[in-house]
Amino acid sequence: MRLSITCAVLFFLSVAGSTYGQKTNNEEARLRSLRSLIDGITSIHLGELQEAIAQLKAALKADPNNDAAAFCLSQLAFKMGDYNSALSLAEKSTQLAPHNVWYWEWLAQLYLHQHRLQEAVNAYWQAIRTGRAPTKMYFTLLEICKVAHMWDQALTALDTLEQKLGTSPPIYAERAYILLARNQPSLALQTIQEGLERFPTDTTLMLGKV
């Protein structure tokens, strides 16, 4: 059991983009912290959450730069209802490993839980800037901007999504919707017309024209 979980931890460190598996100046502290991290994740798999929290805290005490331990502790804190600690630990993990897309997504979700929409949007932008964000994060960012009526940022998010996926009838329709929400009906109509010229048989844009 411990061997398989150890392998899972090492895989997590690799896939999640954690720098923690890399050598540091204080090798002894790093190894002690890594052992506590493995023990903590083992306890999570066994359902021993209080023991996991203690071990993950020990990992951070041994080496405060253990971003994976901060991330795991943040998720446990949220599960235990300690939302403030969850947020501060998530912020810490992104500070320690700003290239980690999953840390940014988790931080964004915590901001959403507290209805801090602008900060959630900022976190999603950081996730996208890592260059590792899956397509779903682009759509999530766009939808948050629309729900929050952040129309300028919604338009920027749509432009970014178009750069990733290419131009399509739904992109034209979405842009027209955002332009209408920004009280720019003439630009919205122009967008629909341009879309129909490029995709003359698409029913999405035909409905937008009606």
PDB file of C-alpha atoms in Angstrom:
ATOM      1  CA  MET A   1       0.000   0.000   0.000  1.00  0.00           C
ATOM      2  CA  ARG A   2       2.696   2.504   1.003  1.00  0.00           C
ATOM      3  CA  LEU A   3       4.752   1.764  -2.127  1.00  0.00           C
ATOM      4  CA  SER A   4       1.817   2.343  -4.468  1.00  0.00           C
ATOM      5  CA  ILE A   5       0.872   5.563  -2.692  1.00  0.00           C
ATOM      6  CA  THR A   6       4.501   6.727  -2.807  1.00  0.00           C
ATOM      7  CA  CYS A   7       4.456   6.210  -6.563  1.00  0.00           C
ATOM      8  CA  ALA A   8       1.169   8.132  -6.733  1.00  0.00           C
ATOM      9  CA  VAL A   9       2.718  11.019  -4.803  1.00  0.00           C
ATOM     10  CA  LEU A  10       5.715  11.171  -7.132  1.00  0.00           C
ATOM     11  CA  PHE A  11       3.370  11.071 -10.110  1.00  0.00           C
ATOM     12  CA  PHE A  12       1.321  13.891  -8.550  1.00  0.00           C
ATOM     13  CA  LEU A  13       4.426  16.017  -8.065  1.00  0.00           C
ATOM     14  CA  SER A  14       5.364  15.498 -11.698  1.00  0.00           C
ATOM     15  CA  VAL A  15       1.959  16.016 -13.303  1.00  0.00           C
ATOM     16  CA  ALA A  16       0.900  18.877 -11.047  1.00  0.00           C
ATOM     17  CA  GLY A  17       4.047  20.758 -11.965  1.00  0.00           C
ATOM     18  CA  SER A  18       5.358  20.978  -8.434  1.00  0.00           C
ATOM     19  CA  THR A  19       9.005  21.947  -8.160  1.00  0.00           C
ATOM     20  CA  TYR A  20       9.208  20.168  -4.856  1.00  0.00           C
ATOM     21  CA  GLY A  21      10.758  16.970  -6.171  1.00  0.00           C
ATOM     22  CA  GLN A  22      13.786  18.970  -7.270  1.00  0.00           C
ATOM     23  CA  LYS A  23      16.949  19.273  -5.215  1.00  0.00           C
ATOM     24  CA  THR A  24      17.294  22.249  -2.890  1.00  0.00           C
ATOM     25  CA  ASN A  25      20.147  23.684  -0.853  1.00  0.00           C
ATOM     26  CA  ASN A  26      18.853  22.071   2.338  1.00  0.00           C
ATOM     27  CA  GLU A  27      18.580  18.476   1.174  1.00  0.00           C
ATOM     28  CA  GLU A  28      17.963  17.030   4.635  1.00  0.00           C
ATOM     29  CA  ALA A  29      15.007  19.329   5.303  1.00  0.00           C
ATOM     30  CA  ARG A  30      13.602  18.657   1.833  1.00  0.00           C
ATOM     31  CA  LEU A  31      13.727  14.888   2.308  1.00  0.00           C
ATOM     32  CA  ARG A  32      12.177  15.113   5.778  1.00  0.00           C
ATOM     33  CA  SER A  33       9.424  17.291   4.366  1.00  0.00           C
ATOM     34  CA  LEU A  34       8.885  14.936   1.427  1.00  0.00           C
ATOM     35  CA  ARG A  35       8.536  11.953   3.761  1.00  0.00           C
ATOM     36  CA  SER A  36       5.922  13.813   5.788  1.00  0.00           C
ATOM     37  CA  LEU A  37       4.134  14.732   2.566  1.00  0.00           C
ATOM     38  CA  ILE A  38       4.011  11.078   1.505  1.00  0.00           C
ATOM     39  CA  ASP A  39       2.764  10.074   4.958  1.00  0.00           C
ATOM     40  CA  GLY A  40       0.115  12.791   4.797  1.00  0.00           C
ATOM     41  CA  ILE A  41      -1.200  11.694   1.416  1.00  0.00           C
ATOM     42  CA  THR A  42      -1.148   8.077   2.607  1.00  0.00           C
ATOM     43  CA  SER A  43      -3.352   9.095   5.548  1.00  0.00           C
ATOM     44  CA  ILE A  44      -5.719  10.902   3.169  1.00  0.00           C
ATOM     45  CA  HIS A  45      -6.126   7.694   1.154  1.00  0.00           C
ATOM     46  CA  LEU A  46      -6.806   5.800   4.384  1.00  0.00           C
ATOM     47  CA  GLY A  47      -9.423   8.350   5.451  1.00  0.00           C
ATOM     48  CA  GLU A  48      -7.376   9.454   8.461  1.00  0.00           C
ATOM     49  CA  LEU A  49      -7.849  13.178   7.923  1.00  0.00           C
ATOM     50  CA  GLN A  50      -6.664  14.507  11.279  1.00  0.00           C
ATOM     51  CA  GLU A  51      -3.483  12.445  10.988  1.00  0.00           C
ATOM     52  CA  ALA A  52      -3.045  13.712   7.427  1.00  0.00           C
ATOM     53  CA  ILE A  53      -3.347  17.315   8.583  1.00  0.00           C
ATOM     54  CA  ALA A  54      -0.708  16.768  11.261  1.00  0.00           C
ATOM     55  CA  GLN A  55       1.684  15.149   8.796  1.00  0.00           C
ATOM     56  CA  LEU A  56       1.204  17.802   6.146  1.00  0.00           C
ATOM     57  CA  LYS A  57       1.772  20.533   8.719  1.00  0.00           C
ATOM     58  CA  ALA A  58       4.965  18.725   9.687  1.00  0.00           C
ATOM     59  CA  ALA A  59       5.971  18.751   6.020  1.00  0.00           C
ATOM     60  CA  LEU A  60       5.530  22.522   5.875  1.00  0.00           C
ATOM     61  CA  LYS A  61       7.337  23.002   9.171  1.00  0.00           C
ATOM     62  CA  ALA A  62      10.307  20.998   7.903  1.00  0.00           C
ATOM     63  CA  ASP A  63      10.371  23.048   4.727  1.00  0.00           C
ATOM     64  CA  PRO A  64       8.031  26.048   4.249  1.00  0.00           C
ATOM     65  CA  ASN A  65       8.691  25.869   0.489  1.00  0.00           C
ATOM     66  CA  ASN A  66       6.824  22.580   0.087  1.00  0.00           C
ATOM     67  CA  ASP A  67       4.143  23.818  -2.326  1.00  0.00           C
ATOM     68  CA  ALA A  68       2.518  20.379  -2.653  1.00  0.00           C
ATOM     69  CA  ALA A  69       2.006  20.177   1.114  1.00  0.00           C
ATOM     70  CA  ALA A  70       0.434  23.653   1.140  1.00  0.00           C
ATOM     71  CA  PHE A  71      -1.882  22.632  -1.698  1.00  0.00           C
ATOM     72  CA  CYS A  72      -2.966  19.380  -0.006  1.00  0.00           C
ATOM     73  CA  LEU A  73      -3.462  21.154   3.320  1.00  0.00           C
ATOM     74  CA  SER A  74      -5.607  23.762   1.593  1.00  0.00           C
ATOM     75  CA  GLN A  75      -7.916  21.082   0.232  1.00  0.00           C
ATOM     76  CA  LEU A  76      -8.139  19.372   3.622  1.00  0.00           C
ATOM     77  CA  ALA A  77      -8.856  22.668   5.368  1.00  0.00           C
ATOM     78  CA  PHE A  78     -11.709  23.309   2.949  1.00  0.00           C
ATOM     79  CA  LYS A  79     -13.083  19.809   3.553  1.00  0.00           C
ATOM     80  CA  MET A  80     -12.987  20.478   7.304  1.00  0.00           C
ATOM     81  CA  GLY A  81     -14.816  23.799   6.873  1.00  0.00           C
ATOM     82  CA  ASP A  82     -11.819  26.026   7.650  1.00  0.00           C
ATOM     83  CA  TYR A  83     -12.273  28.252   4.609  1.00  0.00           C
ATOM     84  CA  ASN A  84      -9.901  31.025   5.656  1.00  0.00           C
ATOM     85  CA  SER A  85      -7.021  28.600   6.145  1.00  0.00           C
ATOM     86  CA  ALA A  86      -7.892  26.895   2.883  1.00  0.00           C
ATOM     87  CA  LEU A  87      -7.637  30.211   1.064  1.00  0.00           C
ATOM     88  CA  SER A  88      -4.377  31.336   2.666  1.00  0.00           C
ATOM     89  CA  LEU A  89      -2.755  27.955   1.984  1.00  0.00           C
ATOM     90  CA  ALA A  90      -3.948  28.010  -1.626  1.00  0.00           C
ATOM     91  CA  GLU A  91      -2.463  31.471  -2.047  1.00  0.00           C
ATOM     92  CA  LYS A  92       0.778  30.190  -0.549  1.00  0.00           C
ATOM     93  CA  SER A  93       0.928  27.289  -2.997  1.00  0.00           C
ATOM     94  CA  THR A  94       0.550  29.630  -5.987  1.00  0.00           C
ATOM     95  CA  GLN A  95       3.263  31.891  -4.608  1.00  0.00           C
ATOM     96  CA  LEU A  96       5.621  28.939  -4.223  1.00  0.00           C
ATOM     97  CA  ALA A  97       4.842  27.440  -7.640  1.00  0.00           C
ATOM     98  CA  PRO A  98       3.281  30.141  -9.856  1.00  0.00           C
ATOM     99  CA  HIS A  99       3.664  27.958 -12.954  1.00  0.00           C
ATOM    100  CA  ASN A 100       1.268  25.322 -11.566  1.00  0.00           C
ATOM    101  CA  VAL A 101      -2.052  25.591 -13.387  1.00  0.00           C
ATOM    102  CA  TRP A 102      -3.919  23.373 -10.922  1.00  0.00           C
ATOM    103  CA  TYR A 103      -2.950  25.503  -7.927  1.00  0.00           C
ATOM    104  CA  TRP A 104      -4.393  28.556  -9.694  1.00  0.00           C
ATOM    105  CA  GLU A 105      -7.611  26.722 -10.559  1.00  0.00           C
ATOM    106  CA  TRP A 106      -8.054  25.624  -6.943  1.00  0.00           C
ATOM    107  CA  LEU A 107      -7.447  29.179  -5.737  1.00  0.00           C
ATOM    108  CA  ALA A 108     -10.021  30.465  -8.244  1.00  0.00           C
ATOM    109  CA  GLN A 109     -12.574  27.953  -6.958  1.00  0.00           C
ATOM    110  CA  LEU A 110     -11.992  29.117  -3.380  1.00  0.00           C
ATOM    111  CA  TYR A 111     -12.504  32.734  -4.423  1.00  0.00           C
ATOM    112  CA  LEU A 112     -15.747  31.729  -6.140  1.00  0.00           C
ATOM    113  CA  HIS A 113     -16.860  29.990  -2.955  1.00  0.00           C
ATOM    114  CA  GLN A 114     -16.503  33.330  -1.175  1.00  0.00           C
ATOM    115  CA  HIS A 115     -18.188  35.206  -4.058  1.00  0.00           C
ATOM    116  CA  ARG A 116     -14.979  37.138  -4.760  1.00  0.00           C
ATOM    117  CA  LEU A 117     -15.542  37.115  -8.494  1.00  0.00           C
ATOM    118  CA  GLN A 118     -12.857  39.550  -9.623  1.00  0.00           C
ATOM    119  CA  GLU A 119     -10.202  37.656  -7.693  1.00  0.00           C
ATOM    120  CA  ALA A 120     -11.474  34.385  -9.156  1.00  0.00           C
ATOM    121  CA  VAL A 121     -11.198  35.885 -12.635  1.00  0.00           C
ATOM    122  CA  ASN A 122      -7.655  37.039 -11.882  1.00  0.00           C
ATOM    123  CA  ALA A 123      -6.715  33.538 -10.711  1.00  0.00           C
ATOM    124  CA  TYR A 124      -8.112  31.975 -13.884  1.00  0.00           C
ATOM    125  CA  TRP A 125      -6.106  34.441 -15.961  1.00  0.00           C
ATOM    126  CA  GLN A 126      -3.005  33.354 -14.054  1.00  0.00           C
ATOM    127  CA  ALA A 127      -3.865  29.718 -14.786  1.00  0.00           C
ATOM    128  CA  ILE A 128      -4.164  30.487 -18.497  1.00  0.00           C
ATOM    129  CA  ARG A 129      -0.883  32.399 -18.505  1.00  0.00           C
ATOM    130  CA  THR A 130       0.938  29.257 -17.368  1.00  0.00           C
ATOM    131  CA  GLY A 131       0.345  27.930 -20.883  1.00  0.00           C
ATOM    132  CA  ARG A 132      -0.937  24.639 -19.424  1.00  0.00           C
ATOM    133  CA  ALA A 133      -4.619  25.398 -18.905  1.00  0.00           C
ATOM    134  CA  PRO A 134      -7.089  22.967 -20.475  1.00  0.00           C
ATOM    135  CA  THR A 135      -9.795  24.385 -22.731  1.00  0.00           C
ATOM    136  CA  LYS A 136     -12.470  24.080 -20.033  1.00  0.00           C
ATOM    137  CA  MET A 137     -10.716  26.779 -17.983  1.00  0.00           C
ATOM    138  CA  TYR A 138     -11.076  29.242 -20.854  1.00  0.00           C
ATOM    139  CA  PHE A 139     -14.812  28.566 -20.966  1.00  0.00           C
ATOM    140  CA  THR A 140     -15.100  28.815 -17.173  1.00  0.00           C
ATOM    141  CA  LEU A 141     -13.350  32.189 -17.200  1.00  0.00           C
ATOM    142  CA  LEU A 142     -15.681  33.435 -19.925  1.00  0.00           C
ATOM    143  CA  GLU A 143     -18.808  32.301 -18.065  1.00  0.00           C
ATOM    144  CA  ILE A 144     -17.696  33.914 -14.783  1.00  0.00           C
ATOM    145  CA  CYS A 145     -17.104  37.210 -16.580  1.00  0.00           C
ATOM    146  CA  LYS A 146     -20.574  37.040 -18.107  1.00  0.00           C
ATOM    147  CA  VAL A 147     -22.311  36.134 -14.853  1.00  0.00           C
ATOM    148  CA  ALA A 148     -20.495  38.996 -13.095  1.00  0.00           C
ATOM    149  CA  HIS A 149     -21.289  41.399 -15.972  1.00  0.00           C
ATOM    150  CA  MET A 150     -17.576  42.011 -16.498  1.00  0.00           C
ATOM    151  CA  TRP A 151     -18.187  42.620 -20.182  1.00  0.00           C
ATOM    152  CA  ASP A 152     -14.796  44.071 -21.093  1.00  0.00           C
ATOM    153  CA  GLN A 153     -13.046  41.109 -19.515  1.00  0.00           C
ATOM    154  CA  ALA A 154     -15.568  38.752 -21.111  1.00  0.00           C
ATOM    155  CA  LEU A 155     -14.627  40.115 -24.509  1.00  0.00           C
ATOM    156  CA  THR A 156     -10.928  39.654 -23.750  1.00  0.00           C
ATOM    157  CA  ALA A 157     -11.602  36.107 -22.544  1.00  0.00           C
ATOM    158  CA  LEU A 158     -13.492  35.377 -25.751  1.00  0.00           C
ATOM    159  CA  ASP A 159     -10.624  36.728 -27.843  1.00  0.00           C
ATOM    160  CA  THR A 160      -8.243  34.455 -25.944  1.00  0.00           C
ATOM    161  CA  LEU A 161     -10.555  31.483 -26.490  1.00  0.00           C
ATOM    162  CA  GLU A 162     -10.732  32.282 -30.202  1.00  0.00           C
ATOM    163  CA  GLN A 163      -6.934  32.336 -30.395  1.00  0.00           C
ATOM    164  CA  LYS A 164      -6.890  28.863 -28.861  1.00  0.00           C
ATOM    165  CA  LEU A 165      -9.748  27.233 -30.797  1.00  0.00           C
ATOM    166  CA  GLY A 166     -10.007  29.331 -33.942  1.00  0.00           C
ATOM    167  CA  THR A 167     -12.983  31.260 -35.339  1.00  0.00           C
ATOM    168  CA  SER A 168     -16.383  29.548 -35.378  1.00  0.00           C
ATOM    169  CA  PRO A 169     -20.079  30.481 -35.513  1.00  0.00           C
ATOM    170  CA  PRO A 170     -20.464  30.188 -31.702  1.00  0.00           C
ATOM    171  CA  ILE A 171     -17.558  32.628 -31.280  1.00  0.00           C
ATOM    172  CA  TYR A 172     -19.335  35.163 -33.492  1.00  0.00           C
ATOM    173  CA  ALA A 173     -22.631  34.615 -31.663  1.00  0.00           C
ATOM    174  CA  GLU A 174     -20.965  34.954 -28.251  1.00  0.00           C
ATOM    175  CA  ARG A 175     -19.207  38.148 -29.306  1.00  0.00           C
ATOM    176  CA  ALA A 176     -22.494  39.619 -30.531  1.00  0.00           C
ATOM    177  CA  TYR A 177     -24.135  38.759 -27.202  1.00  0.00           C
ATOM    178  CA  ILE A 178     -21.332  40.451 -25.243  1.00  0.00           C
ATOM    179  CA  LEU A 179     -21.446  43.529 -27.473  1.00  0.00           C
ATOM    180  CA  LEU A 180     -25.188  43.808 -26.898  1.00  0.00           C
ATOM    181  CA  ALA A 181     -24.585  43.560 -23.154  1.00  0.00           C
ATOM    182  CA  ARG A 182     -22.055  46.387 -23.512  1.00  0.00           C
ATOM    183  CA  ASN A 183     -24.815  48.458 -25.156  1.00  0.00           C
ATOM    184  CA  GLN A 184     -23.168  48.313 -28.578  1.00  0.00           C
ATOM    185  CA  PRO A 185     -26.023  47.040 -30.786  1.00  0.00           C
ATOM    186  CA  SER A 186     -24.543  48.280 -34.059  1.00  0.00           C
ATOM    187  CA  LEU A 187     -21.306  46.396 -33.440  1.00  0.00           C
ATOM    188  CA  ALA A 188     -23.293  43.346 -32.400  1.00  0.00           C
ATOM    189  CA  LEU A 189     -25.262  43.424 -35.661  1.00  0.00           C
ATOM    190  CA  GLN A 190     -22.064  43.930 -37.622  1.00  0.00           C
ATOM    191  CA  THR A 191     -20.566  40.892 -35.897  1.00  0.00           C
ATOM    192  CA  ILE A 192     -23.585  38.748 -36.818  1.00  0.00           C
ATOM    193  CA  GLN A 193     -23.388  39.925 -40.420  1.00  0.00           C
ATOM    194  CA  GLU A 194     -19.677  39.171 -40.623  1.00  0.00           C
ATOM    195  CA  GLY A 195     -20.318  35.727 -39.170  1.00  0.00           C
ATOM    196  CA  LEU A 196     -23.062  35.021 -41.702  1.00  0.00           C
ATOM    197  CA  GLU A 197     -20.765  36.034 -44.522  1.00  0.00           C
ATOM    198  CA  ARG A 198     -18.166  33.575 -43.303  1.00  0.00           C
ATOM    199  CA  PHE A 199     -20.591  30.824 -42.233  1.00  0.00           C
ATOM    200  CA  PRO A 200     -23.710  31.450 -44.386  1.00  0.00           C
ATOM    201  CA  THR A 201     -25.529  28.217 -43.489  1.00  0.00           C
ATOM    202  CA  ASP A 202     -25.004  28.221 -39.735  1.00  0.00           C
ATOM    203  CA  THR A 203     -28.293  28.232 -37.801  1.00  0.00           C
ATOM    204  CA  THR A 204     -26.698  29.715 -34.667  1.00  0.00           C
ATOM    205  CA  LEU A 205     -25.941  32.959 -36.470  1.00  0.00           C
ATOM    206  CA  MET A 206     -29.261  32.907 -38.340  1.00  0.00           C
ATOM    207  CA  LEU A 207     -31.059  32.846 -35.001  1.00  0.00           C
ATOM    208  CA  GLY A 208     -28.826  35.670 -33.802  1.00  0.00           C
ATOM    209  CA  LYS A 209     -29.832  37.715 -36.847  1.00  0.00           C
ATOM    210  CA  VAL A 210     -33.522  37.192 -36.131  1.00  0.00           C
TER     211      VAL A 210
END
